[in-house]
Short mmCIF file of C-alpha atoms and ligand atoms in Angstrom, two decimals:
data_model
loop_
_atom_site.label_atom_id
_atom_site.label_comp_id
_atom_site.label_asym_id
_atom_site.label_seq_id
_atom_site.Cartn_x
_atom_site.Cartn_y
_atom_site.Cartn_z
CA MET A 865 -50.21 -4.16 -46.76
CA ASN A 866 -51.11 -1.96 -43.54
CA ASN A 867 -51.39 -2.95 -40.20
CA LEU A 868 -52.43 -6.23 -39.50
CA THR A 869 -55.94 -6.55 -38.59
CA TYR A 870 -57.38 -8.46 -35.43
CA LYS A 871 -59.59 -10.43 -38.00
CA ASP A 872 -55.98 -11.69 -39.80
CA LEU A 873 -54.13 -12.24 -36.04
CA ASP A 874 -57.55 -14.25 -34.78
CA GLU A 875 -58.10 -16.37 -37.81
CA ALA A 876 -54.13 -17.29 -37.64
CA ILE A 877 -54.67 -17.75 -33.74
CA ASP A 878 -57.30 -20.16 -34.41
CA LEU A 879 -55.37 -22.13 -36.92
CA ILE A 880 -52.49 -22.46 -34.42
CA ARG A 881 -54.72 -23.70 -31.52
CA ARG A 882 -56.18 -26.32 -34.09
CA SER A 883 -52.58 -27.47 -35.18
CA ASN A 884 -50.41 -29.77 -33.04
CA ARG A 885 -47.30 -30.50 -35.45
CA ILE A 886 -45.72 -27.26 -36.65
CA TYR A 887 -42.96 -26.43 -38.93
CA ILE A 888 -41.28 -23.02 -38.81
CA ALA A 889 -39.28 -22.14 -41.93
CA SER A 890 -37.59 -19.21 -42.98
CA HIS A 891 -35.29 -17.56 -45.63
CA ILE A 892 -31.83 -18.67 -46.64
CA ASN A 893 -28.67 -16.45 -45.48
CA PRO A 894 -30.13 -16.53 -42.31
CA ASP A 895 -30.25 -13.12 -40.10
CA GLY A 896 -31.11 -11.57 -37.01
CA ASP A 897 -34.78 -10.99 -37.88
CA ASN A 898 -35.66 -14.33 -39.40
CA LEU A 899 -33.79 -16.35 -36.37
CA GLY A 900 -34.94 -14.14 -34.24
CA SER A 901 -38.60 -14.19 -35.20
CA SER A 902 -38.41 -18.08 -35.56
CA LEU A 903 -37.18 -18.97 -32.50
CA ALA A 904 -39.61 -16.41 -30.54
CA LEU A 905 -42.26 -18.04 -32.08
CA ALA A 906 -40.94 -21.90 -31.91
CA LEU A 907 -40.31 -21.35 -28.09
CA ALA A 908 -44.18 -19.40 -27.58
CA LEU A 909 -45.29 -22.63 -29.36
CA ARG A 910 -43.78 -24.99 -27.27
CA LYS A 911 -44.99 -23.30 -24.02
CA LEU A 912 -48.69 -23.86 -25.61
CA GLY A 913 -47.52 -27.72 -25.85
CA LYS A 914 -47.17 -27.78 -29.76
CA GLU A 915 -44.40 -30.15 -31.46
CA VAL A 916 -42.29 -27.60 -33.06
CA LEU A 917 -39.34 -27.82 -35.01
CA VAL A 918 -37.68 -24.74 -36.74
CA LEU A 919 -36.11 -26.01 -40.33
CA ASN A 920 -32.89 -25.26 -40.67
CA PRO A 921 -32.38 -22.25 -42.97
CA GLY A 922 -28.79 -22.72 -43.76
CA SER A 923 -25.46 -21.89 -42.07
CA ILE A 924 -26.09 -19.89 -39.03
CA PRO A 925 -23.88 -16.76 -38.48
CA SER A 926 -21.82 -17.16 -35.35
CA ASP A 927 -23.25 -14.08 -34.02
CA PHE A 928 -26.53 -15.88 -33.71
CA VAL A 929 -25.74 -19.41 -32.10
CA PHE A 930 -26.00 -17.54 -28.63
CA LEU A 931 -29.98 -17.03 -29.00
CA PRO A 932 -32.08 -18.88 -26.95
CA GLY A 933 -33.83 -22.11 -28.66
CA ILE A 934 -31.13 -22.29 -30.94
CA ASP A 935 -31.25 -26.31 -30.21
CA LEU A 936 -34.96 -26.20 -32.01
CA ILE A 937 -33.31 -25.54 -35.59
CA LYS A 938 -33.13 -28.96 -36.96
CA ASP A 939 -32.72 -30.62 -40.48
CA PHE A 940 -36.30 -32.07 -41.81
CA GLU A 941 -37.02 -35.15 -40.33
CA ASP A 942 -38.12 -37.67 -43.13
CA ASP A 943 -40.37 -39.76 -41.18
CA VAL A 944 -42.69 -37.02 -40.84
CA ASP A 945 -45.45 -37.63 -43.23
CA GLU A 946 -48.11 -34.79 -42.59
CA LEU A 947 -47.71 -31.43 -41.00
CA ASP A 948 -50.72 -29.48 -39.55
CA LEU A 949 -49.35 -26.29 -39.96
CA PHE A 950 -46.25 -24.66 -41.91
CA ILE A 951 -45.46 -20.98 -40.57
CA VAL A 952 -42.91 -19.21 -42.94
CA VAL A 953 -41.54 -16.03 -41.19
CA ASP A 954 -39.72 -13.34 -42.69
CA SER A 955 -39.69 -14.40 -46.76
CA GLY A 956 -40.93 -12.40 -49.25
CA ASP A 957 -41.63 -15.19 -51.67
CA ILE A 958 -41.34 -19.37 -51.26
CA ASP A 959 -38.06 -18.96 -53.29
CA ARG A 960 -36.12 -17.37 -50.44
CA LEU A 961 -36.92 -20.94 -48.53
CA GLY A 962 -34.39 -22.31 -50.66
CA PRO A 963 -34.62 -26.62 -50.53
CA ASN A 964 -37.03 -26.23 -47.98
CA LYS A 965 -39.34 -24.98 -50.17
CA ASP A 966 -39.90 -28.54 -51.45
CA LEU A 967 -41.50 -29.04 -47.94
CA LEU A 968 -44.11 -26.84 -47.85
CA ASP A 969 -46.82 -29.38 -49.70
CA ARG A 970 -46.39 -31.68 -46.84
CA SER A 971 -48.50 -29.40 -44.56
CA LYS A 972 -52.40 -28.70 -44.65
CA ALA A 973 -52.30 -25.15 -44.15
CA ILE A 974 -49.37 -22.14 -44.13
CA ILE A 975 -49.31 -18.86 -42.40
CA ASN A 976 -46.95 -16.52 -43.94
CA ILE A 977 -45.76 -13.49 -41.73
CA ASP A 978 -43.28 -11.16 -43.13
CA HIS A 979 -42.77 -7.46 -43.59
CA HIS A 980 -41.33 -7.51 -46.84
CA ILE A 981 -42.70 -5.08 -49.46
CA THR A 982 -42.33 -7.34 -52.14
CA ASN A 983 -44.18 -10.18 -50.49
CA THR A 984 -46.32 -12.55 -53.03
CA GLN A 985 -49.24 -13.67 -50.14
CA PHE A 986 -48.30 -17.02 -50.77
CA GLY A 987 -50.15 -18.29 -47.55
CA ASN A 988 -53.55 -19.57 -46.72
CA ILE A 989 -53.30 -16.78 -43.58
CA ASN A 990 -51.08 -14.06 -44.50
CA LEU A 991 -49.77 -11.75 -41.90
CA VAL A 992 -48.07 -9.24 -44.04
CA ASP A 993 -47.52 -5.84 -42.89
CA SER A 994 -44.53 -3.94 -45.14
CA LYS A 995 -44.67 -0.95 -42.33
CA ALA A 996 -43.09 -2.93 -39.93
CA ALA A 997 -40.00 -2.59 -38.73
CA ALA A 998 -39.43 -6.34 -38.48
CA THR A 999 -41.02 -9.49 -38.63
CA GLY A 1000 -40.04 -9.71 -34.80
CA GLU A 1001 -42.65 -6.93 -34.31
CA LEU A 1002 -45.37 -8.86 -36.01
CA ILE A 1003 -44.26 -12.04 -33.92
CA TYR A 1004 -44.45 -9.93 -30.84
CA GLN A 1005 -48.05 -8.73 -32.11
CA LEU A 1006 -49.28 -12.34 -32.55
CA LEU A 1007 -47.71 -13.71 -29.18
CA LYS A 1008 -49.47 -10.42 -27.73
CA ARG A 1009 -52.95 -11.36 -28.93
CA MET A 1010 -52.17 -15.10 -28.39
CA ASP A 1011 -51.99 -14.39 -24.67
CA VAL A 1012 -48.60 -15.74 -24.37
CA LYS A 1013 -46.54 -14.35 -21.45
CA LEU A 1014 -43.07 -13.07 -22.81
CA ASP A 1015 -40.31 -14.55 -20.96
CA LYS A 1016 -36.49 -13.67 -20.97
CA ASP A 1017 -35.92 -15.91 -24.06
CA ILE A 1018 -38.41 -15.03 -26.13
CA ALA A 1019 -37.65 -11.38 -25.39
CA THR A 1020 -33.99 -11.85 -26.13
CA ASN A 1021 -35.01 -13.40 -29.61
CA ILE A 1022 -37.55 -10.76 -30.20
CA TYR A 1023 -35.33 -7.71 -29.36
CA THR A 1024 -32.66 -9.43 -31.47
CA ALA A 1025 -34.83 -9.42 -34.82
CA ILE A 1026 -36.10 -6.11 -34.32
CA SER A 1027 -32.36 -4.57 -33.18
CA THR A 1028 -30.75 -6.30 -36.18
CA ASP A 1029 -33.56 -5.21 -39.12
CA THR A 1030 -33.51 -1.49 -37.99
CA GLY A 1031 -30.02 -0.73 -37.95
CA LYS A 1032 -30.22 -0.79 -33.94
CA PHE A 1033 -33.27 1.36 -34.13
CA SER A 1034 -32.00 4.04 -36.35
CA TYR A 1035 -33.95 3.33 -39.91
CA GLU A 1036 -36.90 5.26 -41.07
CA SER A 1037 -39.22 2.14 -40.53
CA VAL A 1038 -38.78 2.55 -36.60
CA THR A 1039 -41.77 3.94 -35.09
CA SER A 1040 -43.05 4.71 -31.49
CA ARG A 1041 -44.34 1.45 -31.57
CA THR A 1042 -41.04 -0.37 -32.20
CA HIS A 1043 -39.54 1.69 -28.83
CA ARG A 1044 -42.78 0.61 -26.97
CA ILE A 1045 -41.98 -3.00 -28.15
CA ALA A 1046 -38.17 -2.90 -26.89
CA ALA A 1047 -39.24 -0.73 -23.49
CA GLU A 1048 -41.78 -3.93 -22.84
CA LEU A 1049 -38.83 -6.43 -24.01
CA LEU A 1050 -36.29 -4.29 -21.49
CA ASP A 1051 -39.22 -4.55 -18.52
CA VAL A 1052 -38.99 -8.56 -19.19
CA GLY A 1053 -35.42 -8.37 -18.13
CA ILE A 1054 -33.71 -9.13 -21.14
CA ASP A 1055 -29.72 -8.45 -20.81
CA LEU A 1056 -29.12 -5.75 -23.12
CA LYS A 1057 -24.98 -5.30 -22.90
CA ASP A 1058 -24.83 -8.79 -23.55
CA ILE A 1059 -27.12 -9.06 -26.21
CA ASN A 1060 -25.64 -6.06 -28.14
CA ILE A 1061 -22.11 -7.52 -27.52
CA LYS A 1062 -22.85 -11.15 -28.85
CA ILE A 1063 -24.70 -9.62 -31.89
CA TYR A 1064 -22.65 -6.39 -32.59
CA GLU A 1065 -19.27 -6.81 -30.76
CA SER A 1066 -17.99 -10.44 -31.48
CA TYR A 1067 -16.57 -10.22 -34.99
CA SER A 1068 -14.04 -12.72 -35.90
CA LEU A 1069 -10.30 -11.52 -37.12
CA GLU A 1070 -11.01 -13.58 -40.15
CA SER A 1071 -14.39 -11.27 -41.12
CA THR A 1072 -11.91 -8.17 -39.83
CA LYS A 1073 -9.56 -8.83 -42.66
CA LEU A 1074 -12.16 -9.45 -45.29
CA PHE A 1075 -13.77 -6.36 -44.44
CA ILE A 1076 -10.22 -4.22 -44.73
CA LYS A 1077 -9.85 -6.46 -48.28
CA ALA A 1078 -13.36 -5.38 -49.78
CA LEU A 1079 -13.24 -2.08 -48.48
CA ASN A 1080 -9.92 -2.03 -50.70
CA THR A 1081 -12.30 -2.64 -53.75
CA LEU A 1082 -13.95 0.60 -53.29
CA LYS A 1083 -15.39 2.18 -56.21
CA LEU A 1084 -17.43 5.19 -56.67
CA TYR A 1085 -19.89 5.81 -59.55
CA SER A 1086 -22.37 8.68 -60.54
CA ASP A 1087 -21.10 11.77 -58.84
CA ASN A 1088 -19.92 9.47 -55.77
CA ARG A 1089 -23.71 8.85 -55.46
CA VAL A 1090 -23.21 4.95 -55.78
CA ALA A 1091 -20.49 3.34 -54.06
CA LEU A 1092 -19.42 -0.64 -54.85
CA VAL A 1093 -17.48 -3.18 -52.98
CA LYS A 1094 -16.74 -6.84 -54.34
CA VAL A 1095 -15.63 -10.01 -52.44
CA SER A 1096 -14.61 -12.99 -54.74
CA GLN A 1097 -13.76 -16.41 -53.69
CA ARG A 1098 -10.34 -15.88 -53.78
CA MET A 1099 -10.58 -12.92 -51.08
CA LEU A 1100 -12.49 -15.56 -48.81
CA LYS A 1101 -9.50 -18.33 -49.43
CA GLU A 1102 -7.00 -15.46 -48.64
CA THR A 1103 -8.58 -14.54 -45.30
CA ASN A 1104 -9.93 -17.75 -44.28
CA ALA A 1105 -13.57 -16.01 -44.20
CA SER A 1106 -16.80 -16.91 -45.38
CA LEU A 1107 -19.84 -15.24 -47.23
CA ASP A 1108 -21.70 -14.73 -44.12
CA ASP A 1109 -18.56 -12.63 -42.49
CA THR A 1110 -19.56 -9.85 -45.38
CA ASP A 1111 -22.55 -8.71 -43.48
CA GLY A 1112 -22.36 -4.86 -42.76
CA ILE A 1113 -20.26 -4.15 -45.22
CA SER A 1114 -22.77 -2.61 -47.48
CA SER A 1115 -24.24 -0.36 -44.75
CA PHE A 1116 -21.24 0.43 -43.85
CA ILE A 1117 -20.35 2.04 -47.11
CA ARG A 1118 -23.73 3.69 -47.54
CA GLY A 1119 -22.06 5.56 -44.74
CA ILE A 1120 -20.08 7.47 -46.71
CA GLY A 1121 -21.38 11.13 -46.92
CA PRO A 1122 -22.46 11.61 -50.73
CA VAL A 1123 -23.51 7.87 -51.05
CA GLU A 1124 -27.15 7.14 -51.85
CA VAL A 1125 -27.15 3.62 -52.77
CA SER A 1126 -24.20 0.88 -51.68
CA CYS A 1127 -23.96 -2.33 -53.35
CA LEU A 1128 -21.77 -5.40 -52.24
CA LEU A 1129 -21.41 -7.69 -54.79
CA LYS A 1130 -20.44 -11.65 -53.16
CA GLU A 1131 -18.83 -14.37 -55.51
CA VAL A 1132 -21.26 -17.37 -54.11
CA GLU A 1133 -19.56 -19.04 -57.14
CA GLU A 1134 -17.85 -18.56 -60.47
CA GLY A 1135 -20.67 -17.30 -62.40
CA GLU A 1136 -23.30 -16.60 -59.51
CA ILE A 1137 -23.42 -13.02 -57.63
CA LYS A 1138 -25.10 -12.38 -54.95
CA VAL A 1139 -26.01 -8.59 -54.84
CA SER A 1140 -26.78 -6.86 -51.65
CA LEU A 1141 -28.16 -3.45 -52.04
CA ARG A 1142 -28.69 -0.27 -49.32
CA SER A 1143 -29.97 3.16 -50.13
CA LYS A 1144 -30.14 5.80 -47.73
CA ASN A 1145 -32.61 8.22 -48.83
CA TYR A 1146 -34.83 7.97 -51.61
CA VAL A 1147 -34.14 5.04 -54.32
CA ASP A 1148 -36.20 2.02 -53.99
CA VAL A 1149 -33.81 -0.64 -53.96
CA SER A 1150 -36.03 -3.42 -53.97
CA LYS A 1151 -37.41 -1.80 -57.43
CA VAL A 1152 -33.78 -2.21 -58.51
CA CYS A 1153 -33.42 -5.99 -57.34
CA ALA A 1154 -37.00 -6.79 -59.11
CA LYS A 1155 -35.11 -6.33 -62.47
CA PHE A 1156 -32.91 -9.60 -61.56
CA ASN A 1157 -35.94 -11.32 -59.46
CA GLY A 1158 -35.02 -10.52 -56.15
CA GLY A 1159 -36.59 -8.56 -53.71
CA GLY A 1160 -36.56 -6.95 -50.40
CA HIS A 1161 -37.45 -3.47 -48.73
CA VAL A 1162 -37.36 0.14 -49.86
CA ARG A 1163 -33.85 0.64 -48.21
CA ALA A 1164 -31.99 -3.13 -48.21
CA ALA A 1165 -32.64 -5.44 -50.92
CA GLY A 1166 -30.71 -8.35 -52.88
CA CYS A 1167 -30.91 -10.87 -55.65
CA THR A 1168 -28.86 -12.60 -57.85
CA ILE A 1169 -27.24 -12.12 -60.98
CA PHE A 1170 -25.88 -15.31 -62.84
CA GLU A 1171 -23.02 -13.76 -64.56
CA ASP A 1172 -18.89 -13.03 -63.54
CA LEU A 1173 -18.11 -10.21 -60.97
CA ASP A 1174 -17.27 -7.57 -63.63
CA THR A 1175 -20.27 -8.05 -65.57
CA ALA A 1176 -22.64 -8.35 -62.78
CA GLU A 1177 -20.73 -4.88 -61.81
CA ALA A 1178 -21.75 -3.43 -65.20
CA MET A 1179 -25.20 -4.74 -64.95
CA ILE A 1180 -26.07 -3.60 -61.46
CA ILE A 1181 -24.82 0.02 -61.89
CA GLU A 1182 -26.71 0.50 -65.01
CA GLU A 1183 -29.87 -0.63 -63.10
CA ILE A 1184 -29.17 1.51 -60.05
CA ASN A 1185 -28.22 4.48 -62.42
CA ARG A 1186 -31.88 4.59 -63.77
CA HIS A 1187 -33.10 4.81 -60.25
CA LEU A 1188 -30.84 7.50 -59.40
CA ARG A 1189 -32.53 11.33 -59.71
P1 LIG B 699 -29.36 -8.63 -47.35
O1 LIG B 699 -28.52 -7.60 -48.51
O2 LIG B 699 -28.90 -8.53 -46.51
O3 LIG B 699 -29.06 -10.06 -48.26
O4 LIG B 699 -30.85 -8.60 -47.70
C1 LIG B 699 -31.15 -7.38 -47.55
C2 LIG B 699 -32.79 -7.94 -47.91
O5 LIG B 699 -33.28 -8.17 -49.04
C3 LIG B 699 -33.32 -8.57 -46.83
O6 LIG B 699 -34.52 -8.17 -46.15
C4 LIG B 699 -33.42 -10.02 -47.45
O7 LIG B 699 -34.90 -10.87 -47.27
C5 LIG B 699 -34.04 -9.17 -48.88
N1 LIG B 699 -33.21 -10.13 -49.98
C6 LIG B 699 -31.93 -10.35 -50.29
N2 LIG B 699 -31.84 -11.05 -51.27
C7 LIG B 699 -33.16 -11.55 -52.01
C8 LIG B 699 -33.42 -12.14 -52.95
O8 LIG B 699 -33.04 -12.83 -53.77
N3 LIG B 699 -34.70 -12.27 -53.12
C9 LIG B 699 -35.76 -11.32 -52.49
N4 LIG B 699 -37.06 -11.30 -52.68
N5 LIG B 699 -35.37 -10.67 -51.47
C10 LIG B 699 -33.96 -10.95 -50.95
MN1 LIG B 700 -36.89 -8.89 -41.78
#
């Protein structure tokens, strides 16, 4: 799961060159990395004359609708019988594709491009590097190796992917390479101020109200080393917000001084709780989530628990406690 080898990259490039009709798919509950990576890749493949479609991964958070190429995101077209190639980005396993998973067998081949430590290597070719700070870094490497000239639209997408998956270039996954890539994207002429306002300073009033309500549920466990907040369906109704509006809450409460693990519980529906974990220093939250068939990264992971909110809370706290030193 280390750096991509030229051999793997070249095999992928050869397959891409031989393919014409290409679908790009990614995980449900889309975020900056999977959208930016999918769109950067799609725009590049279009430049090479490929027929490309980005499969709709689910409702797009409003912060990201500005991304260049967003119109390439479409629902599956039923008149397509066979695809040459499926490229899956930023998805640790095929269940993360939600309903789009069922379309994989319509393709002759799959390329899997990802940086999750829990990746199941489900592709015919796997460009998986768990050391990459974002899938956007891997897309950058692939496009460079393919000799695709980066333009402002492609660079804007790659920048968004990397910035959002690294907590604005602050996580330990960030390397000098991450900054070198970012420097090159700036040289291409991206509008840094505009991108940053769009992705970080454009929250809706509804999501702000939800944020306040969620913080009011804050509970601390295990000598304040674990912080937990809950978002119920009732809170969404009261604030007119949606589950997409919860982004950032878990990272925010991780910022409390003594907190090592933060946990956000989202009630998707009665009896279905989406868990979002973050850690600061040493707990591998992908292992905590693996217990509930989820996964992700060492410092950010997720899973679903099919119980009511209070039961899910007790179950996840018990598992987190097992991983605290
Ligand atoms: P978030 O908490 O932002 O939803 O997700 C954090 C990280 O964990 C992301 O990289 C995301 O792809 C991954 N993740 C979230 N939920 C799941 C899940 O149910 N299964 C797996 N395998 N990964 C998840
Ligand atoms: Mn990612």
